[in-house]
Short mmCIF file of C-alpha atoms in Angstrom, two decimals:
data_model
loop_
_atom_site.label_atom_id
_atom_site.label_comp_id
_atom_site.label_asym_id
_atom_site.label_seq_id
_atom_site.Cartn_x
_atom_site.Cartn_y
_atom_site.Cartn_z
CA MET A 1138 0.00 0.00 0.00
CA GLU A 1139 1.55 3.27 -1.13
CA LYS A 1140 0.86 6.14 1.24
CA LYS A 1141 -0.18 9.58 0.03
CA HIS A 1142 2.12 11.20 2.59
CA VAL A 1143 5.09 10.14 4.71
CA PHE A 1144 3.67 8.63 7.90
CA ARG A 1145 5.63 9.51 11.05
CA ILE A 1146 5.02 8.40 14.62
CA ALA A 1147 7.22 8.35 17.71
CA GLY A 1148 8.67 5.00 16.59
CA GLY A 1149 9.68 5.89 13.03
CA ALA A 1150 8.46 6.79 9.54
CA ARG A 1151 7.39 4.98 6.37
CA THR A 1152 5.93 5.64 2.92
CA SER A 1153 4.30 2.25 2.38
CA THR A 1154 2.89 -0.75 4.23
CA PRO A 1155 3.01 -4.37 3.03
CA ALA A 1156 -0.35 -6.11 2.74
CA ILE A 1157 -1.65 -9.49 1.67
CA LEU A 1158 -5.16 -9.80 0.21
CA ILE A 1159 -7.10 -13.03 0.62
CA GLN A 1160 -9.84 -14.65 -1.43
CA LEU A 1161 -11.85 -17.40 0.25
CA LYS A 1162 -14.26 -19.22 -2.07
CA PHE A 1163 -17.22 -21.51 -1.43
CA ASP A 1164 -19.58 -22.60 -4.23
CA ASN A 1165 -19.97 -19.50 -6.39
CA TYR A 1166 -19.29 -17.01 -3.59
CA THR A 1167 -16.06 -15.21 -2.71
CA GLY A 1168 -15.07 -13.56 0.55
CA TYR A 1169 -12.25 -11.02 0.73
CA GLY A 1170 -9.80 -10.42 3.55
CA GLU A 1171 -6.69 -8.40 4.22
CA ALA A 1172 -3.53 -8.53 6.32
CA SER A 1173 -1.88 -5.15 6.84
CA MET A 1174 1.62 -5.67 8.23
CA PRO A 1175 3.43 -2.54 9.49
CA PRO A 1176 7.06 -3.59 10.20
CA LEU A 1177 6.72 -2.55 13.86
CA TYR A 1178 4.54 -5.59 14.53
CA GLY A 1179 6.95 -8.16 13.08
CA GLU A 1180 4.86 -9.65 10.27
CA SER A 1181 5.94 -9.74 6.64
CA PHE A 1182 5.11 -11.34 3.32
CA GLN A 1183 7.35 -14.26 4.24
CA THR A 1184 5.88 -14.88 7.71
CA ALA A 1185 2.38 -14.68 6.24
CA ILE A 1186 3.11 -17.14 3.42
CA ASN A 1187 4.82 -19.50 5.86
CA PHE A 1188 1.69 -19.40 8.01
CA LEU A 1189 -0.63 -20.03 5.06
CA LYS A 1190 1.39 -23.10 4.07
CA LYS A 1191 0.50 -24.72 7.41
CA ILE A 1192 -3.26 -24.51 6.85
CA ASP A 1193 -5.31 -27.59 5.99
CA LEU A 1194 -9.06 -26.93 5.86
CA SER A 1195 -9.98 -30.34 4.47
CA THR A 1196 -12.00 -31.31 7.56
CA PHE A 1197 -14.33 -28.30 7.31
CA LYS A 1198 -17.26 -28.75 4.95
CA ASN A 1199 -18.74 -25.23 4.95
CA PRO A 1200 -17.89 -21.74 6.25
CA PHE A 1201 -20.61 -21.54 8.92
CA ASN A 1202 -18.58 -23.51 11.47
CA THR A 1203 -16.72 -20.30 12.31
CA GLU A 1204 -15.70 -21.11 15.89
CA ASP A 1205 -13.99 -24.37 14.97
CA ILE A 1206 -12.41 -22.93 11.82
CA LEU A 1207 -10.98 -19.87 13.54
CA ASN A 1208 -9.92 -21.77 16.66
CA TYR A 1209 -8.01 -24.10 14.35
CA ILE A 1210 -6.40 -21.16 12.52
CA ASP A 1211 -5.44 -19.46 15.78
CA ALA A 1212 -3.88 -22.64 17.20
CA ILE A 1213 -1.44 -22.99 14.28
CA SER A 1214 0.83 -20.35 15.78
CA PRO A 1215 0.72 -18.03 18.82
CA ASN A 1216 1.68 -15.09 16.60
CA ASN A 1217 0.69 -13.89 13.07
CA PRO A 1218 -2.42 -11.86 14.08
CA ALA A 1219 -2.64 -9.91 10.80
CA ILE A 1220 -2.73 -12.91 8.46
CA LYS A 1221 -5.17 -14.57 10.87
CA ALA A 1222 -7.29 -11.43 10.60
CA ALA A 1223 -7.24 -11.69 6.81
CA ILE A 1224 -8.68 -15.21 6.99
CA ASP A 1225 -11.23 -14.17 9.61
CA ILE A 1226 -12.39 -11.18 7.53
CA ALA A 1227 -12.66 -13.28 4.36
CA LEU A 1228 -14.59 -15.96 6.22
CA HIS A 1229 -17.07 -13.47 7.64
CA ASP A 1230 -17.39 -11.71 4.29
CA LEU A 1231 -18.16 -15.07 2.71
CA ILE A 1232 -20.81 -15.81 5.35
CA GLY A 1233 -22.41 -12.43 4.73
CA GLN A 1234 -22.48 -13.14 0.98
CA LEU A 1235 -24.13 -16.52 1.55
CA LEU A 1236 -26.72 -15.10 3.95
CA LYS A 1237 -27.13 -11.96 1.82
CA ILE A 1238 -26.83 -9.68 4.85
CA PRO A 1239 -24.26 -7.11 6.02
CA LEU A 1240 -22.10 -8.22 8.90
CA HIS A 1241 -23.45 -5.66 11.35
CA SER A 1242 -26.76 -7.52 11.02
CA TYR A 1243 -24.97 -10.86 11.41
CA PHE A 1244 -23.52 -9.60 14.71
CA GLY A 1245 -26.89 -8.22 15.81
CA LEU A 1246 -25.77 -4.60 15.64
CA LYS A 1247 -27.51 -1.47 14.40
CA ASN A 1248 -26.24 0.35 11.37
CA LYS A 1249 -25.18 3.92 12.09
CA GLU A 1250 -23.08 6.72 10.64
CA LEU A 1251 -19.56 6.74 12.07
CA TYR A 1252 -17.60 9.93 12.71
CA THR A 1253 -14.03 8.88 12.03
CA SER A 1254 -11.05 10.95 13.03
CA LYS A 1255 -8.38 12.00 10.50
CA THR A 1256 -4.79 11.27 11.49
CA ILE A 1257 -2.13 13.98 11.60
CA GLY A 1258 1.36 12.44 11.84
CA ILE A 1259 4.52 13.91 13.31
CA ASP A 1260 5.98 16.39 10.82
CA THR A 1261 7.12 19.95 10.24
CA ALA A 1262 4.79 22.83 11.10
CA LYS A 1263 4.22 23.64 7.42
CA ILE A 1264 3.20 20.11 6.47
CA ILE A 1265 1.04 19.70 9.58
CA GLU A 1266 -0.82 22.89 8.72
CA GLU A 1267 -1.47 21.51 5.22
CA ARG A 1268 -2.78 18.22 6.66
CA VAL A 1269 -5.11 20.07 9.04
CA ILE A 1270 -6.55 22.12 6.19
CA GLU A 1271 -7.13 18.91 4.20
CA ALA A 1272 -9.01 17.44 7.20
CA LYS A 1273 -11.18 20.46 7.99
CA LYS A 1274 -14.42 18.58 7.29
CA PHE A 1275 -13.67 15.85 9.85
CA LYS A 1276 -15.26 16.16 13.29
CA PHE A 1277 -12.10 14.92 15.05
CA LEU A 1278 -8.37 14.99 14.39
CA LYS A 1279 -6.10 12.24 15.65
CA VAL A 1280 -2.73 13.77 16.50
CA LYS A 1281 0.46 11.77 16.74
CA LEU A 1282 2.76 12.97 19.52
CA GLY A 1283 5.60 11.45 21.52
CA GLY A 1284 8.49 13.07 19.64
CA LYS A 1285 10.58 16.09 20.48
CA ASN A 1286 8.22 18.68 18.98
CA ASP A 1287 4.91 17.97 20.73
CA LYS A 1288 4.30 21.61 21.59
CA GLU A 1289 5.08 22.81 18.07
CA ILE A 1290 2.68 20.25 16.59
CA VAL A 1291 -0.21 21.10 18.91
CA ASP A 1292 0.34 24.85 18.67
CA THR A 1293 0.34 24.61 14.86
CA ILE A 1294 -2.89 22.63 14.87
CA LYS A 1295 -4.67 24.91 17.32
CA LYS A 1296 -3.79 27.97 15.24
CA ALA A 1297 -5.59 26.38 12.30
CA THR A 1298 -8.61 24.67 13.89
CA ASN A 1299 -10.80 24.15 16.94
CA GLN A 1300 -11.55 20.52 16.09
CA PRO A 1301 -11.43 18.17 19.11
CA LEU A 1302 -8.24 16.10 19.27
CA PHE A 1303 -7.60 12.42 19.80
CA ILE A 1304 -4.01 12.30 21.13
CA ASP A 1305 -1.80 9.28 20.42
CA ALA A 1306 1.66 9.32 22.00
CA ASN A 1307 2.60 5.82 20.74
CA GLN A 1308 4.45 5.03 24.01
CA GLY A 1309 6.62 8.11 23.40
CA TRP A 1310 6.51 9.96 26.74
CA ASN A 1311 9.33 9.20 29.13
CA SER A 1312 7.79 9.36 32.60
CA LYS A 1313 4.46 9.41 34.40
CA GLU A 1314 5.16 12.98 35.50
CA GLU A 1315 5.71 14.15 31.93
CA ALA A 1316 2.61 12.26 30.81
CA LEU A 1317 0.42 13.83 33.51
CA GLU A 1318 1.71 17.33 32.83
CA LYS A 1319 1.03 16.97 29.11
CA THR A 1320 -2.39 15.49 29.78
CA PHE A 1321 -3.49 18.55 31.79
CA TRP A 1322 -2.05 20.81 29.08
CA LEU A 1323 -3.82 18.94 26.28
CA LYS A 1324 -7.14 18.88 28.13
CA GLU A 1325 -7.13 22.67 28.07
CA LEU A 1326 -6.57 22.56 24.30
CA GLY A 1327 -9.52 20.32 23.46
CA ALA A 1328 -8.10 16.81 23.73
CA VAL A 1329 -10.70 14.06 24.12
CA PHE A 1330 -8.40 11.28 25.35
CA ILE A 1331 -4.75 10.19 25.46
CA GLU A 1332 -3.79 6.97 23.69
CA GLN A 1333 -0.84 4.89 24.95
CA PRO A 1334 1.12 7.73 26.63
CA LEU A 1335 3.72 5.43 28.20
CA PRO A 1336 5.45 2.15 27.25
CA LYS A 1337 3.00 -0.73 27.43
CA THR A 1338 5.07 -2.55 30.07
CA SER A 1339 5.29 0.45 32.43
CA TYR A 1340 2.52 -1.06 34.52
CA ASP A 1341 3.08 0.85 37.75
CA ASP A 1342 3.36 4.19 35.95
CA LEU A 1343 0.27 3.47 33.84
CA THR A 1344 -1.71 2.57 36.97
CA TRP A 1345 -0.63 5.83 38.62
CA LEU A 1346 -1.39 7.88 35.53
CA ALA A 1347 -4.85 6.35 35.08
CA ALA A 1348 -5.68 7.28 38.67
CA HIS A 1349 -4.57 10.92 38.27
CA SER A 1350 -5.31 11.80 34.64
CA PRO A 1351 -8.01 14.38 33.88
CA LEU A 1352 -8.58 12.65 30.50
CA PRO A 1353 -9.34 9.03 29.62
CA ILE A 1354 -6.21 6.93 29.01
CA ILE A 1355 -6.67 4.47 26.13
CA GLY A 1356 -4.59 1.32 25.65
CA ASP A 1357 -3.37 0.52 22.15
CA GLU A 1358 0.02 -1.21 22.07
CA GLY A 1359 -0.84 -2.50 25.55
CA ILE A 1360 -4.07 -4.11 24.32
CA GLN A 1361 -3.54 -6.65 21.60
CA ARG A 1362 -6.00 -9.49 22.04
CA PHE A 1363 -8.91 -10.66 24.18
CA SER A 1364 -6.64 -11.93 26.95
CA ASP A 1365 -5.39 -8.37 27.52
CA VAL A 1366 -8.88 -7.01 28.23
CA LYS A 1367 -9.32 -8.71 31.61
CA ASN A 1368 -6.63 -6.55 33.26
CA ALA A 1369 -7.10 -3.44 31.12
CA SER A 1370 -9.00 -1.49 33.78
CA ASN A 1371 -5.87 -1.53 35.97
CA PHE A 1372 -4.04 0.68 33.48
CA TYR A 1373 -6.57 2.28 31.14
CA HIS A 1374 -10.03 3.80 30.91
CA GLY A 1375 -10.60 2.34 27.45
CA ILE A 1376 -9.12 0.15 24.74
CA ASN A 1377 -8.29 0.60 21.07
CA ILE A 1378 -9.40 -2.47 19.13
CA LYS A 1379 -7.78 -3.11 15.75
CA LEU A 1380 -8.59 -6.11 13.57
CA MET A 1381 -4.92 -6.58 12.70
CA LYS A 1382 -4.08 -7.00 16.39
CA SER A 1383 -7.11 -9.00 17.47
CA THR A 1384 -6.95 -11.61 14.64
CA GLY A 1385 -10.15 -10.31 13.10
CA LEU A 1386 -13.84 -9.63 13.61
CA ARG A 1387 -14.73 -12.56 15.84
CA GLU A 1388 -12.27 -11.63 18.58
CA ALA A 1389 -12.74 -7.88 18.11
CA TYR A 1390 -16.47 -8.32 18.75
CA LYS A 1391 -15.77 -10.28 21.93
CA MET A 1392 -13.25 -7.67 23.11
CA ALA A 1393 -15.69 -4.82 22.56
CA GLN A 1394 -18.57 -6.56 24.33
CA THR A 1395 -16.37 -7.50 27.28
CA ALA A 1396 -14.91 -3.99 27.54
CA LYS A 1397 -18.39 -2.49 27.66
CA MET A 1398 -19.38 -4.86 30.46
CA MET A 1399 -16.28 -3.65 32.35
CA ASN A 1400 -17.26 0.02 31.83
CA LEU A 1401 -14.27 0.57 29.59
CA LYS A 1402 -14.54 2.90 26.60
CA VAL A 1403 -14.20 1.28 23.17
CA MET A 1404 -12.25 2.77 20.30
CA LEU A 1405 -12.12 1.16 16.85
CA GLY A 1406 -8.76 1.80 15.22
CA CYS A 1407 -6.78 0.67 12.20
CA MET A 1408 -3.40 0.46 10.54
CA SER A 1409 -2.76 1.64 7.00
CA GLU A 1410 -5.42 -0.51 5.35
CA THR A 1411 -7.47 -0.79 2.19
CA SER A 1412 -11.24 -0.42 2.10
CA CYS A 1413 -11.44 -4.18 2.64
CA ALA A 1414 -10.24 -4.17 6.27
CA ILE A 1415 -11.72 -0.74 6.98
CA GLY A 1416 -15.06 -1.93 5.60
CA ALA A 1417 -14.91 -4.93 7.92
CA ALA A 1418 -14.07 -2.91 11.04
CA ALA A 1419 -16.86 -0.42 10.30
CA GLN A 1420 -19.37 -3.26 10.69
CA LEU A 1421 -18.63 -3.18 14.45
CA GLY A 1422 -19.08 0.59 14.65
CA ALA A 1423 -22.20 0.40 16.84
CA LEU A 1424 -20.00 -0.92 19.67
CA ALA A 1425 -17.56 2.00 19.58
CA ASP A 1426 -17.43 5.22 21.58
CA TRP A 1427 -14.79 6.59 19.21
CA VAL A 1428 -13.83 5.63 15.66
CA ASP A 1429 -10.46 6.05 13.95
CA LEU A 1430 -10.98 4.26 10.64
CA ASP A 1431 -9.20 6.44 8.11
CA GLY A 1432 -6.46 4.02 7.02
CA ASN A 1433 -7.88 3.64 3.51
CA LEU A 1434 -8.06 7.41 3.03
CA GLY A 1435 -4.28 7.72 3.29
CA ILE A 1436 -3.24 5.30 0.53
CA LYS A 1437 -3.01 5.78 -3.24
CA ASN A 1438 -3.64 2.24 -4.52
CA ASP A 1439 -6.78 0.97 -2.80
CA PRO A 1440 -8.14 -1.88 -4.98
CA PHE A 1441 -11.51 -1.87 -3.21
CA THR A 1442 -14.49 0.42 -2.88
CA ALA A 1443 -16.70 0.04 0.18
CA HIS A 1444 -18.48 2.52 2.45
CA GLN A 1445 -18.65 6.14 1.35
CA VAL A 1446 -16.95 8.78 3.50
CA ASN A 1447 -18.46 12.27 3.33
CA GLN A 1448 -17.13 15.13 5.47
CA GLY A 1449 -15.53 12.67 7.88
CA VAL A 1450 -18.61 10.47 8.23
CA ILE A 1451 -18.47 6.80 7.22
CA HIS A 1452 -21.84 5.81 5.79
CA VAL A 1453 -21.94 2.05 6.36
CA ASN A 1454 -23.76 0.52 3.41
CA LYS A 1455 -26.14 -2.43 3.37
CA ASN A 1456 -24.14 -4.59 0.97
CA PRO A 1457 -23.68 -8.22 2.05
CA GLY A 1458 -20.63 -9.17 4.09
CA ILE A 1459 -18.08 -6.48 4.85
CA GLY A 1460 -19.70 -4.06 2.42
CA LEU A 1461 -17.48 -4.11 -0.66
CA ALA A 1462 -19.03 -2.29 -3.60
CA ASN A 1463 -16.24 -2.84 -6.12
CA VAL A 1464 -13.10 -4.97 -6.41
CA ASP A 1465 -10.33 -4.03 -8.83
CA TRP A 1466 -7.05 -5.67 -7.98
CA LYS A 1467 -4.23 -6.96 -10.13
CA GLU A 1468 -2.74 -10.15 -8.86
CA ILE A 1469 1.02 -9.74 -8.57
CA SER A 1470 1.54 -13.17 -7.07
CA THR A 1471 -0.83 -15.84 -5.81
CA TYR A 1472 -0.64 -18.74 -3.40
CA LYS A 1473 -3.35 -21.36 -3.21
CA ILE A 1474 -3.90 -23.07 0.13
CA PRO A 1475 -3.76 -26.83 -0.49
CA ASN A 1476 -6.12 -29.51 0.77
CA HIS A 1477 -9.26 -27.55 1.52
CA ASN A 1478 -12.95 -27.52 0.71
CA LEU A 1479 -13.37 -23.79 1.23
#
């Protein structure tokens, strides 16, 4: 996926993100899935292909046995969440095609318009000002901090707009004291919450910060899968659920429902993704307090068309499955999973 702009966070910068697109076929129906693999998370084309080579679906006769199929996929390896997510998304898309219903209906959720934030990465003041102007129709801006120029970034943004800010420090602040000071400062400037202000393993500092912060603290890098949710309230006031971390829709749904029962806020987030994965995540939008699903808006070579985005609002369509309206990809290389009925 080629990005429209250089993407910078506290941990580095990139101009592209590797992705693998999946087709899962049953009878005359096809489900589509996607694995987005930012290098930070350790997955690659090679790890994904190696994982796919281990799959044997010959014992499964149809796609409706989702629990057994996805438990089998998950048990192949403790890692590889993105390629697992691709299979999960394709499987659910296929089920939606067969049932002729959108996945929000399959999960028993209402369809609603989603106000997604628009991400502003770490950059120079001039470029940040340009990005803010481009995002003027969005209700929220998501601002990447955690570098050396936090004040310059925020001051530049506030000179150009009064839009509320989602703040994401990407583990970039060095101490609980610094994090608390910046949280009070950002609250006065219209911040809604602070995402992952400290390293995910700084448990004592995160516990202290959550107890003292005037803004909700949201776990991202510290919340990967369902097993992380049970202790999340010790360190955070909410969690950021991403399909590429959670292994897909099935687990993301469980995480969101559990978080809500624990009185934790739910944020739906994304990586750099095509409209395939974004379309899938949007199906769970009714469970979210906040939505950050703009990954497809930042790439130049999206082979899919799904839900329309107008003035920062995602209008979730009623198409079957994940909501794809058009597919136009050119296969560069293909790998067929052997020994399967799906």
